[in-house]
Short mmCIF file of C-alpha atoms in Angstrom, two decimals:
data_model
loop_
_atom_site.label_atom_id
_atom_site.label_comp_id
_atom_site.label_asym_id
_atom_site.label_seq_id
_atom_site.Cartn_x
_atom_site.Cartn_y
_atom_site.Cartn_z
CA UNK O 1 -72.20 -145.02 -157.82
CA UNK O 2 -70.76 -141.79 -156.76
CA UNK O 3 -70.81 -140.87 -152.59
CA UNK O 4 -73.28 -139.03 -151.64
CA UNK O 5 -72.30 -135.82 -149.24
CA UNK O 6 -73.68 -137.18 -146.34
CA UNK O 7 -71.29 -140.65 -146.99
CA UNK O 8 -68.17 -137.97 -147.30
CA UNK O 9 -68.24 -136.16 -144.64
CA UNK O 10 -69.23 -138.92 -142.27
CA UNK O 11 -66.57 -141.28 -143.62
CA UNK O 12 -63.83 -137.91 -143.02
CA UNK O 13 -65.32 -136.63 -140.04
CA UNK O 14 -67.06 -139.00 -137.48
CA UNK O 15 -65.25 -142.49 -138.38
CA UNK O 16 -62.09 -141.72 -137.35
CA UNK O 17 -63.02 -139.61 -134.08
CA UNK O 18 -63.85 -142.29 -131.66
CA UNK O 19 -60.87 -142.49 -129.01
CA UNK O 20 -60.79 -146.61 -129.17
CA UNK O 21 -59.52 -145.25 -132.69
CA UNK O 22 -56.86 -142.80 -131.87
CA UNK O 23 -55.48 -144.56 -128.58
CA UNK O 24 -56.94 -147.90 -126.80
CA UNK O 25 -57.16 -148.62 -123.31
CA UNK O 26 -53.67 -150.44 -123.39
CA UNK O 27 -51.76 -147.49 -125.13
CA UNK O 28 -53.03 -144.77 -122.87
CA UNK O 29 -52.05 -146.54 -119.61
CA UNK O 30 -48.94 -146.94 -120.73
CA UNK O 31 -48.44 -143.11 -120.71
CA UNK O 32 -48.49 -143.48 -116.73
CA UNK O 33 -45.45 -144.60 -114.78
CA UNK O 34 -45.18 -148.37 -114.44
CA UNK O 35 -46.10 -147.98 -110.80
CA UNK O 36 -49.32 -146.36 -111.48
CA UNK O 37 -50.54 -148.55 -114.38
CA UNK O 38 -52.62 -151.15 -112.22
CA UNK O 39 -54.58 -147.65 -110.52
CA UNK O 40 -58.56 -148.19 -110.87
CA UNK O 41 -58.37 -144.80 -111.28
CA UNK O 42 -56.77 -144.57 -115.07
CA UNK O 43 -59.70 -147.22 -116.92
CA UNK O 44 -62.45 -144.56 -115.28
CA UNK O 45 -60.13 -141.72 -116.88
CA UNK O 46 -59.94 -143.76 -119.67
CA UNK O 47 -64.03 -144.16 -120.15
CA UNK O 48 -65.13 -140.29 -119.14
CA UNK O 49 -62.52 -139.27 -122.17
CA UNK O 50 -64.44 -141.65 -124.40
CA UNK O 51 -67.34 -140.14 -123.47
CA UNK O 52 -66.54 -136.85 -124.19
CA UNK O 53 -65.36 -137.62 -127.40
CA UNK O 54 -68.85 -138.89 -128.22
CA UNK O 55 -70.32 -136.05 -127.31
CA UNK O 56 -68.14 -133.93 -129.84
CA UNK O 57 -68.91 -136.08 -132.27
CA UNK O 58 -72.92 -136.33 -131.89
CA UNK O 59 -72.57 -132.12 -132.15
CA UNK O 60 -70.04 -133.22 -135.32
CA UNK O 61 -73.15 -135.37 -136.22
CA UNK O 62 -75.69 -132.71 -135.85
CA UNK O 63 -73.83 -129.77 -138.09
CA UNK O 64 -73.22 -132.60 -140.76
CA UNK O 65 -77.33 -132.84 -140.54
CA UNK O 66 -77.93 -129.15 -141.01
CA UNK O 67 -75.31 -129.01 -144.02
CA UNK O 68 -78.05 -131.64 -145.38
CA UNK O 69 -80.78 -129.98 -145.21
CA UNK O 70 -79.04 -126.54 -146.32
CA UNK O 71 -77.73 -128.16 -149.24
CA UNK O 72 -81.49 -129.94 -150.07
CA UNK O 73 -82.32 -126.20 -149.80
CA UNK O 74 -80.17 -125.12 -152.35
CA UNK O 75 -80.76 -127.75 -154.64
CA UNK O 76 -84.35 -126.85 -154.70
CA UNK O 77 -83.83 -123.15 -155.63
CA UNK O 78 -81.34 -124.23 -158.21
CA UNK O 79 -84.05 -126.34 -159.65
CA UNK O 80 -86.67 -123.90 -159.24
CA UNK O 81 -84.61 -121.16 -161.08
CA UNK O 82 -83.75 -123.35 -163.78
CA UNK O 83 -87.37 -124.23 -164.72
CA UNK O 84 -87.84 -120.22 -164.37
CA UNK O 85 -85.50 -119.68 -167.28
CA UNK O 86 -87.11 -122.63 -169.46
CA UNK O 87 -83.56 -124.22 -169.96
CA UNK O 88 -83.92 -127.33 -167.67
CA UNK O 89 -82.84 -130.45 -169.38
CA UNK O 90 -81.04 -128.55 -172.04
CA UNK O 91 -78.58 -131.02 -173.95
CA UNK O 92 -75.24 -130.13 -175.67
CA UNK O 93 -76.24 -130.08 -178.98
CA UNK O 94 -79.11 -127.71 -178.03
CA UNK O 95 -76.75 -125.15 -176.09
CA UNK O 96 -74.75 -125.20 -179.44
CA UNK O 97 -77.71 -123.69 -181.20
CA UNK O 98 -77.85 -121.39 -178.96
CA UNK O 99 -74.36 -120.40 -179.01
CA UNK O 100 -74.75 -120.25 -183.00
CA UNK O 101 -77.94 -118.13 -182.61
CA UNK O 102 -76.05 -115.80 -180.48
CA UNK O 103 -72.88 -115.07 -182.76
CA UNK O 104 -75.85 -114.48 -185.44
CA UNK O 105 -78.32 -112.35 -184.36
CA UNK O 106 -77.36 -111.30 -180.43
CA UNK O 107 -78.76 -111.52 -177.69
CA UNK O 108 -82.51 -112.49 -177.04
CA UNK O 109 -83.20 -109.17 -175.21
CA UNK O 110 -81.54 -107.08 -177.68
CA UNK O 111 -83.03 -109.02 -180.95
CA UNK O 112 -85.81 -107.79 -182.62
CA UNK O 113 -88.33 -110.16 -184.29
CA UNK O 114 -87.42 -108.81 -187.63
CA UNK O 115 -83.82 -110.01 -187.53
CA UNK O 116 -85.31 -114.00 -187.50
CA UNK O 117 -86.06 -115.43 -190.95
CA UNK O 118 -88.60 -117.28 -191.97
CA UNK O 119 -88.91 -120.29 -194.94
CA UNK O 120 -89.79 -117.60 -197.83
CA UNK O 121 -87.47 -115.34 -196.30
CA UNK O 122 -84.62 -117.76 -195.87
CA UNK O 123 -85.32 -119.37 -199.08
CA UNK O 124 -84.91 -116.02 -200.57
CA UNK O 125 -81.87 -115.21 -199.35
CA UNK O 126 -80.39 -118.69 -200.17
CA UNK O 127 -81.32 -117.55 -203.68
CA UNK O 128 -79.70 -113.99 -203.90
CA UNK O 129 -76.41 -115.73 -202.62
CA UNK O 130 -76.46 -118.17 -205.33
CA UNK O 131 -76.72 -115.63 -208.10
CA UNK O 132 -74.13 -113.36 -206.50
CA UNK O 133 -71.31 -116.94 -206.37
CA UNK O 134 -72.68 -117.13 -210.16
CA UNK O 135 -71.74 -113.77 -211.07
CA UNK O 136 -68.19 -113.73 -209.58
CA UNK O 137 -67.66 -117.30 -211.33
CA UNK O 138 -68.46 -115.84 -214.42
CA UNK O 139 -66.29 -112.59 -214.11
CA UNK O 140 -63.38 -115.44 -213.21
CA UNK O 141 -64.20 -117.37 -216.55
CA UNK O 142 -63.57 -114.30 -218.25
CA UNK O 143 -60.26 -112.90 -216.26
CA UNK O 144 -58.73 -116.42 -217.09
CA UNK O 145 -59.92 -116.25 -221.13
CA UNK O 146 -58.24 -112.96 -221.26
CA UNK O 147 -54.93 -114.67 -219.66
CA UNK O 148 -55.03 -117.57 -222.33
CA UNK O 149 -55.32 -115.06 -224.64
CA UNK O 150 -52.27 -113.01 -224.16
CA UNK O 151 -50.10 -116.41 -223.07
CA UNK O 152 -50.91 -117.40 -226.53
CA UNK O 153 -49.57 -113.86 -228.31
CA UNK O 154 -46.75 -114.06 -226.43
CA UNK O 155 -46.03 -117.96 -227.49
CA UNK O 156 -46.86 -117.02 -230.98
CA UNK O 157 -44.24 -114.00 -231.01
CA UNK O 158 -42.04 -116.65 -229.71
CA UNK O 159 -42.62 -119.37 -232.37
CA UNK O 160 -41.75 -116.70 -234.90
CA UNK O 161 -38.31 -115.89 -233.50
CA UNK O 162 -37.57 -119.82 -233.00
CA UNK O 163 -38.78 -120.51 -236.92
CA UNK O 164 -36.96 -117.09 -238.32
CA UNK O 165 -40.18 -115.58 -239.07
CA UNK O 166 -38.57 -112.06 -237.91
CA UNK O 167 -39.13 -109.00 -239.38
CA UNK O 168 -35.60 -106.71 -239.97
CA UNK O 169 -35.67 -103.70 -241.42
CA UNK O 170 -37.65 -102.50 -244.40
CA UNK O 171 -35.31 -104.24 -247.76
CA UNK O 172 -34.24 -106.78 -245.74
CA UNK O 173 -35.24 -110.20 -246.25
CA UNK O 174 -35.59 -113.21 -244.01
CA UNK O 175 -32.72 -114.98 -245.05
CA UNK O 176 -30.52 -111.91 -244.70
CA UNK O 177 -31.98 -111.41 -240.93
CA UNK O 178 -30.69 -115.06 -240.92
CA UNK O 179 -27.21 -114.59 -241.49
CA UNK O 180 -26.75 -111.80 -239.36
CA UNK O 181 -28.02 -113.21 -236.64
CA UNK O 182 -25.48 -116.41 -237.42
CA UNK O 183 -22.81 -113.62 -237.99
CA UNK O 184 -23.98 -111.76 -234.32
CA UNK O 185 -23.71 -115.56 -232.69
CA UNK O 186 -20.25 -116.17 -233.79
CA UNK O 187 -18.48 -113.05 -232.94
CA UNK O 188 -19.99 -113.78 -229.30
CA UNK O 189 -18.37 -117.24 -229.29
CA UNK O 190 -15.00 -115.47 -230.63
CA UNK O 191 -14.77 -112.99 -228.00
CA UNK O 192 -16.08 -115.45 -224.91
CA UNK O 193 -12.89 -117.95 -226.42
CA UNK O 194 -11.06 -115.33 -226.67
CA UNK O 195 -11.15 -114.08 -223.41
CA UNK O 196 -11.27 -117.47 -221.80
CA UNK O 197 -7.99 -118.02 -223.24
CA UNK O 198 -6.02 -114.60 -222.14
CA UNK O 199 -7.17 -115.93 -218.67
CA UNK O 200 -6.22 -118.47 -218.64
CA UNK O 201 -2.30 -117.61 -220.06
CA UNK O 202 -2.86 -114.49 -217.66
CA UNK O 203 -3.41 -117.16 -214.47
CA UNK O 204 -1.71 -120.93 -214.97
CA UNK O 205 1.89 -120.86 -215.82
CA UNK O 206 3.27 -124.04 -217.89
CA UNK O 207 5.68 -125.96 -217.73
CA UNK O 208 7.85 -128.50 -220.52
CA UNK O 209 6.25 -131.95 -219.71
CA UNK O 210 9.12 -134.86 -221.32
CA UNK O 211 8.53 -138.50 -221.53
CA UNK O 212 11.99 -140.47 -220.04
CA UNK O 213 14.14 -140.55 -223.05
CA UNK O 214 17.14 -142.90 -221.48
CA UNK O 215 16.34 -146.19 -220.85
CA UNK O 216 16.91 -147.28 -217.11
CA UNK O 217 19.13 -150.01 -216.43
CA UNK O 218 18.01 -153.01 -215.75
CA UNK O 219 17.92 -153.97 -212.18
CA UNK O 220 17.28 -157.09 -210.61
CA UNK O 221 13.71 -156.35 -209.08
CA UNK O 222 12.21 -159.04 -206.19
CA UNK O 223 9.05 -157.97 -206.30
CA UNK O 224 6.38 -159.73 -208.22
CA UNK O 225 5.76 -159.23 -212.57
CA UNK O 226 2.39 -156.94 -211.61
CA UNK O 227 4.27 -154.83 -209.25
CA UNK O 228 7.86 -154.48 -211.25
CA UNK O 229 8.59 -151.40 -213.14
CA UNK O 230 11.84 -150.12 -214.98
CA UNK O 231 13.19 -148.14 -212.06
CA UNK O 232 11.89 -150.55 -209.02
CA UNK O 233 9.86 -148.44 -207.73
CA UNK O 234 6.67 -148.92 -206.18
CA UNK O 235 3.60 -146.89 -203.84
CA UNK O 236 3.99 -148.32 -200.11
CA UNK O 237 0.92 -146.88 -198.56
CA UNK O 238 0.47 -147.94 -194.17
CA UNK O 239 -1.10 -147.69 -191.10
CA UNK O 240 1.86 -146.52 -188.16
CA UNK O 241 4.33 -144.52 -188.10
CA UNK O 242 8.13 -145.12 -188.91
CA UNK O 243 10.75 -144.48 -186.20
CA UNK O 244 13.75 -143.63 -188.27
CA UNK O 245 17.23 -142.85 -186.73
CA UNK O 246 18.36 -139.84 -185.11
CA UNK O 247 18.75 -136.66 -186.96
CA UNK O 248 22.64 -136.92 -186.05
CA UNK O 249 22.72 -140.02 -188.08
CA UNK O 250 20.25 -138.56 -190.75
CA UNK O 251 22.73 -135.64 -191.20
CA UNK O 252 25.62 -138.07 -191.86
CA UNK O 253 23.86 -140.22 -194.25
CA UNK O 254 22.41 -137.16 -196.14
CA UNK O 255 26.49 -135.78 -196.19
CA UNK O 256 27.53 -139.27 -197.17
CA UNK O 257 25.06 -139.65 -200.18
CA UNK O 258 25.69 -136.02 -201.93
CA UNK O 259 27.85 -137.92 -204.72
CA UNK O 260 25.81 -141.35 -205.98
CA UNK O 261 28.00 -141.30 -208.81
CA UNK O 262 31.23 -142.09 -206.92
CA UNK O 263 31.21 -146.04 -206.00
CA UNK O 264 34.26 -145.30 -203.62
CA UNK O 265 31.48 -143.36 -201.09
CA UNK O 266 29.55 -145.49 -199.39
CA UNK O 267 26.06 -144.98 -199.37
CA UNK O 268 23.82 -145.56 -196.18
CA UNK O 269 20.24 -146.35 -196.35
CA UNK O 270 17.81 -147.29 -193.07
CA UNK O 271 16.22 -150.60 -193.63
CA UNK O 272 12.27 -150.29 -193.14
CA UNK O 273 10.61 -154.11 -193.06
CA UNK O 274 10.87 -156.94 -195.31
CA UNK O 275 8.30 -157.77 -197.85
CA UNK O 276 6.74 -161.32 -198.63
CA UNK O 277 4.13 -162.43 -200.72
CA UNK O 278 3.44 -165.58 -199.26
CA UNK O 279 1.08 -167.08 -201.89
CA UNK O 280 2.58 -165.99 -204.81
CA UNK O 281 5.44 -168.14 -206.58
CA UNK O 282 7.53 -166.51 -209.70
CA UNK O 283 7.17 -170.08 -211.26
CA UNK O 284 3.69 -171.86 -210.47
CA UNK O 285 1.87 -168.19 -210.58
CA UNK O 286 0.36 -167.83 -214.16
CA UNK O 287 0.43 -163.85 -215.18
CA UNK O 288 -3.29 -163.57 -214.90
CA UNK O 289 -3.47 -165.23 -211.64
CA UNK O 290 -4.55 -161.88 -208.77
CA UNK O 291 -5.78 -164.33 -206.20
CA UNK O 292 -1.91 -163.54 -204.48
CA UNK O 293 -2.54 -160.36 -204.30
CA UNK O 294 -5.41 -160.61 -201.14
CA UNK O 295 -2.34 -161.03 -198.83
CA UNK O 296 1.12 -159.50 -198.11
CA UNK O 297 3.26 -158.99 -195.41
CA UNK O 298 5.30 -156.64 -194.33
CA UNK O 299 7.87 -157.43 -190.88
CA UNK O 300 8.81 -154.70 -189.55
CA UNK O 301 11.56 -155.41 -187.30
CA UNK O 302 12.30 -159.28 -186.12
CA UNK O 303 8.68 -158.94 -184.02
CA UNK O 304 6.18 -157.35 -185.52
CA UNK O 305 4.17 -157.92 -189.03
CA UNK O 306 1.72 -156.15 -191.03
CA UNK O 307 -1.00 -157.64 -193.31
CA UNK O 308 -2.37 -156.17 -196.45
CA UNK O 309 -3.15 -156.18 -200.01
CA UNK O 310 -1.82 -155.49 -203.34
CA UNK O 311 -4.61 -152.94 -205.12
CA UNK O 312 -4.87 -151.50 -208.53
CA UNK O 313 -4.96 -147.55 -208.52
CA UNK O 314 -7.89 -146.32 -209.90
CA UNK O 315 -6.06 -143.68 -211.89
CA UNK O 316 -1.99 -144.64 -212.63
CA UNK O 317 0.70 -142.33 -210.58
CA UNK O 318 3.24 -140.86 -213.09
CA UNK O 319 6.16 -139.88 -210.83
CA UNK O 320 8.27 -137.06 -212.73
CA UNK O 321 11.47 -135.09 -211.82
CA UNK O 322 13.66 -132.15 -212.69
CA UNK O 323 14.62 -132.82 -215.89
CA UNK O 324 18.53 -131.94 -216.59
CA UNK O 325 19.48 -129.27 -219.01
CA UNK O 326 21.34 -130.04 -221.62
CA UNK O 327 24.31 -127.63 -222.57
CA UNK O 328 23.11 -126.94 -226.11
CA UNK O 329 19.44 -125.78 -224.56
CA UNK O 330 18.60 -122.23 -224.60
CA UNK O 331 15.39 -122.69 -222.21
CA UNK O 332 15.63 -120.62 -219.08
CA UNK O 333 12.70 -121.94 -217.70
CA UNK O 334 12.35 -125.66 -215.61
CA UNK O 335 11.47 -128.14 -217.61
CA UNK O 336 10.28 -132.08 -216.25
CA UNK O 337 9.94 -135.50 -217.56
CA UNK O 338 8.42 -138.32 -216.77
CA UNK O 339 10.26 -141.14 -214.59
CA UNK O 340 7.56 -144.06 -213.72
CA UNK O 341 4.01 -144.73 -214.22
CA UNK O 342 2.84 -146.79 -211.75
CA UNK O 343 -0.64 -148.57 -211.46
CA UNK O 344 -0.20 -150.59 -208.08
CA UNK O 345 0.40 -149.83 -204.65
CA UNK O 346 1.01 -151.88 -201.69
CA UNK O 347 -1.85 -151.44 -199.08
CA UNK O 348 -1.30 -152.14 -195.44
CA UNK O 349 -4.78 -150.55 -193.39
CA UNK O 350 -4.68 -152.64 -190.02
CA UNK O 351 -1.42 -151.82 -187.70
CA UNK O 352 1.61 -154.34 -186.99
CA UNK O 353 0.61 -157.60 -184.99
CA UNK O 354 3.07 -159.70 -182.56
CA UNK O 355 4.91 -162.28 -183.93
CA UNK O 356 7.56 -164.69 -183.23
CA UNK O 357 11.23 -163.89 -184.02
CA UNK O 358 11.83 -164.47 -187.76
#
């Protein structure tokens, strides 16, 4: 149940204004000096306080009373004006009628009894609306048969020129229309070929692409049958970066290795890591065997050691060079061949681990 007014302003007003309430007897003596404190004088203080605080509050009391009654008061002339205007008890779905009857036909005052419609007259009404939504249906129906009508023309022109049911000029027959139309067609293709092709000479330069004519040597290669090819080579591909010498000691081996075909000139190379293949055996491995290829190693150093894979590219690498001119040759231009093709590559994703010394 909700509080009444009378219940609020008592419980905020009067209930907490007693003095026992704010301050008792034991808090306001000790506001006196300890000598003072046992004084007959301070519980008579004490008590004539308390009594004037009732008497504020019985005048508190009294106004509350008035506010009462002057709030009954107003209450009745609320109620009384309400049944003046014939509204009391009005519900929500009835104040939404009136809304609606508003937006419709204005206010009461300004409404003349005309402007309200009765059954025949509503019933009439309903009826003229109905014929006017029949008559713009209609005119629809026929806006959309005249649309069919002309999408169909325009399909049927169409059909002809798909079937060669043209019309050239007058002498000419269909087959001849035909053929020039097939004649029209290909001289398009011509010139778009052509055109393509002076591009395409005008933009991308070529180049003489040999396949290796000399047979390599045959080197002894360590590496396992998938991964050999004629020249050793093969696609390292890791994860790390290689600390090669100093560029004083690059310089020298670059001098050192101008002439390869001298053997009397050494020839310096820097040693990266050692590879093994530690499940794969030239002898026990058959050739169709790949389960050898999940693991590799690579030790880098006498501490370190990388694992990886042996992977099939998914297109082959052809590795080509510079090819040398021969002195009979009367090409100006560069020409290349073809040194390797290679379809594996050694894989190594994860970075060196610690090892012991090998």
């Amino acid at each position: 149940m909700a509080p009444s007014e009378a219940s609020i302003l008592s419980n905020f007003l009067l209930s907490p204004a007693s003095l026992p309430t704010i301050i008792s007897l034991q808090q306001f003596t000790e506001l006196f000096p300890k000598r003072l404190r046992s004084h007959p004088h301070i519980r008579a203080l004490y008590r004539e306080l308390q009594q004037l605080r009732e008497q504020d509050m019985d005048l508190v009391n009294g106004n509350i009373d008035r506010e009462l009654h002057q709030g009954e008061s107003q209450k009745a002339e609320l109620r009384k004006s309400i049944l003046n205007t014939g509204v009391d008890g009005m519900s929500t779905s009835d104040q939404r009628e009136i809304d609606m009857d508003v937006q419709l036909f204005g206010q009461t005052s300004t409404a003349a009894p005309s402007d309200y419609h009765s059954a025949s007259s509503l019933l009439s009404a309903m009826e003229t609306a109905c014929a006017n939504i029949e008559h713009e249906i209609s005119g629809a129906d026929k806006d959309a048969s005249t649309l069919i009508s002309e999408l169909n023309l325009t399909v049927g022109e169409l059909s002809d020129l798909r079937y060669g049911k043209t019309q050239g000029p007058v002498g000419t027959t269909s087959e001849d229309m035909m053929n020039e139309t097939i004649d029209g067609l290909g001289h398009l293709e011509n010139a778009c070929y052509r055109k393509y092709s002076i591009n395409i000479e005008r933009t991308m330069p070529t180049i003489p692409l040999h396949p290796r004519v000399s047979s390599p040597t045959s080197l002894p290669n360590p590496l396992p049958q998938v991964l050999q090819t004629p020249t050793g080579l093969a696609i390292l591909e890791l994860q790390g970066t290689i600390n090669l010498p100093s560029q004083e000691a690059e310089d020298e081996s670059t001098t050192s290795t101008n002439d390869t075909h001298d053997p009397s000139i050494p020839t310096f190379e820097t040693p990266v890591g050692k590879l093994m293949f530690p499940d794969y055996s030239p002898h026990r491995t058959a050739p169709d065997d790949t389960k050898w290829m999940k693991r590799v190693y690579l030790y880098v150093g006498r501490y370190q050691r990388m694992t990886g894979e042996v992977k099939k590219l998914a297109q082959p690498l052809a590795l080509v060079q510079r090819r040398q001119k021969e002195m009979t040759s009367d090409s100006d231009g560069e020409e290349l061949e073809i040194v390797e093709i290679i379809k594996y590559k050694l894989f190594f994703k994860n970075r060196p681990e610690p090892v012991n010394n090998i």
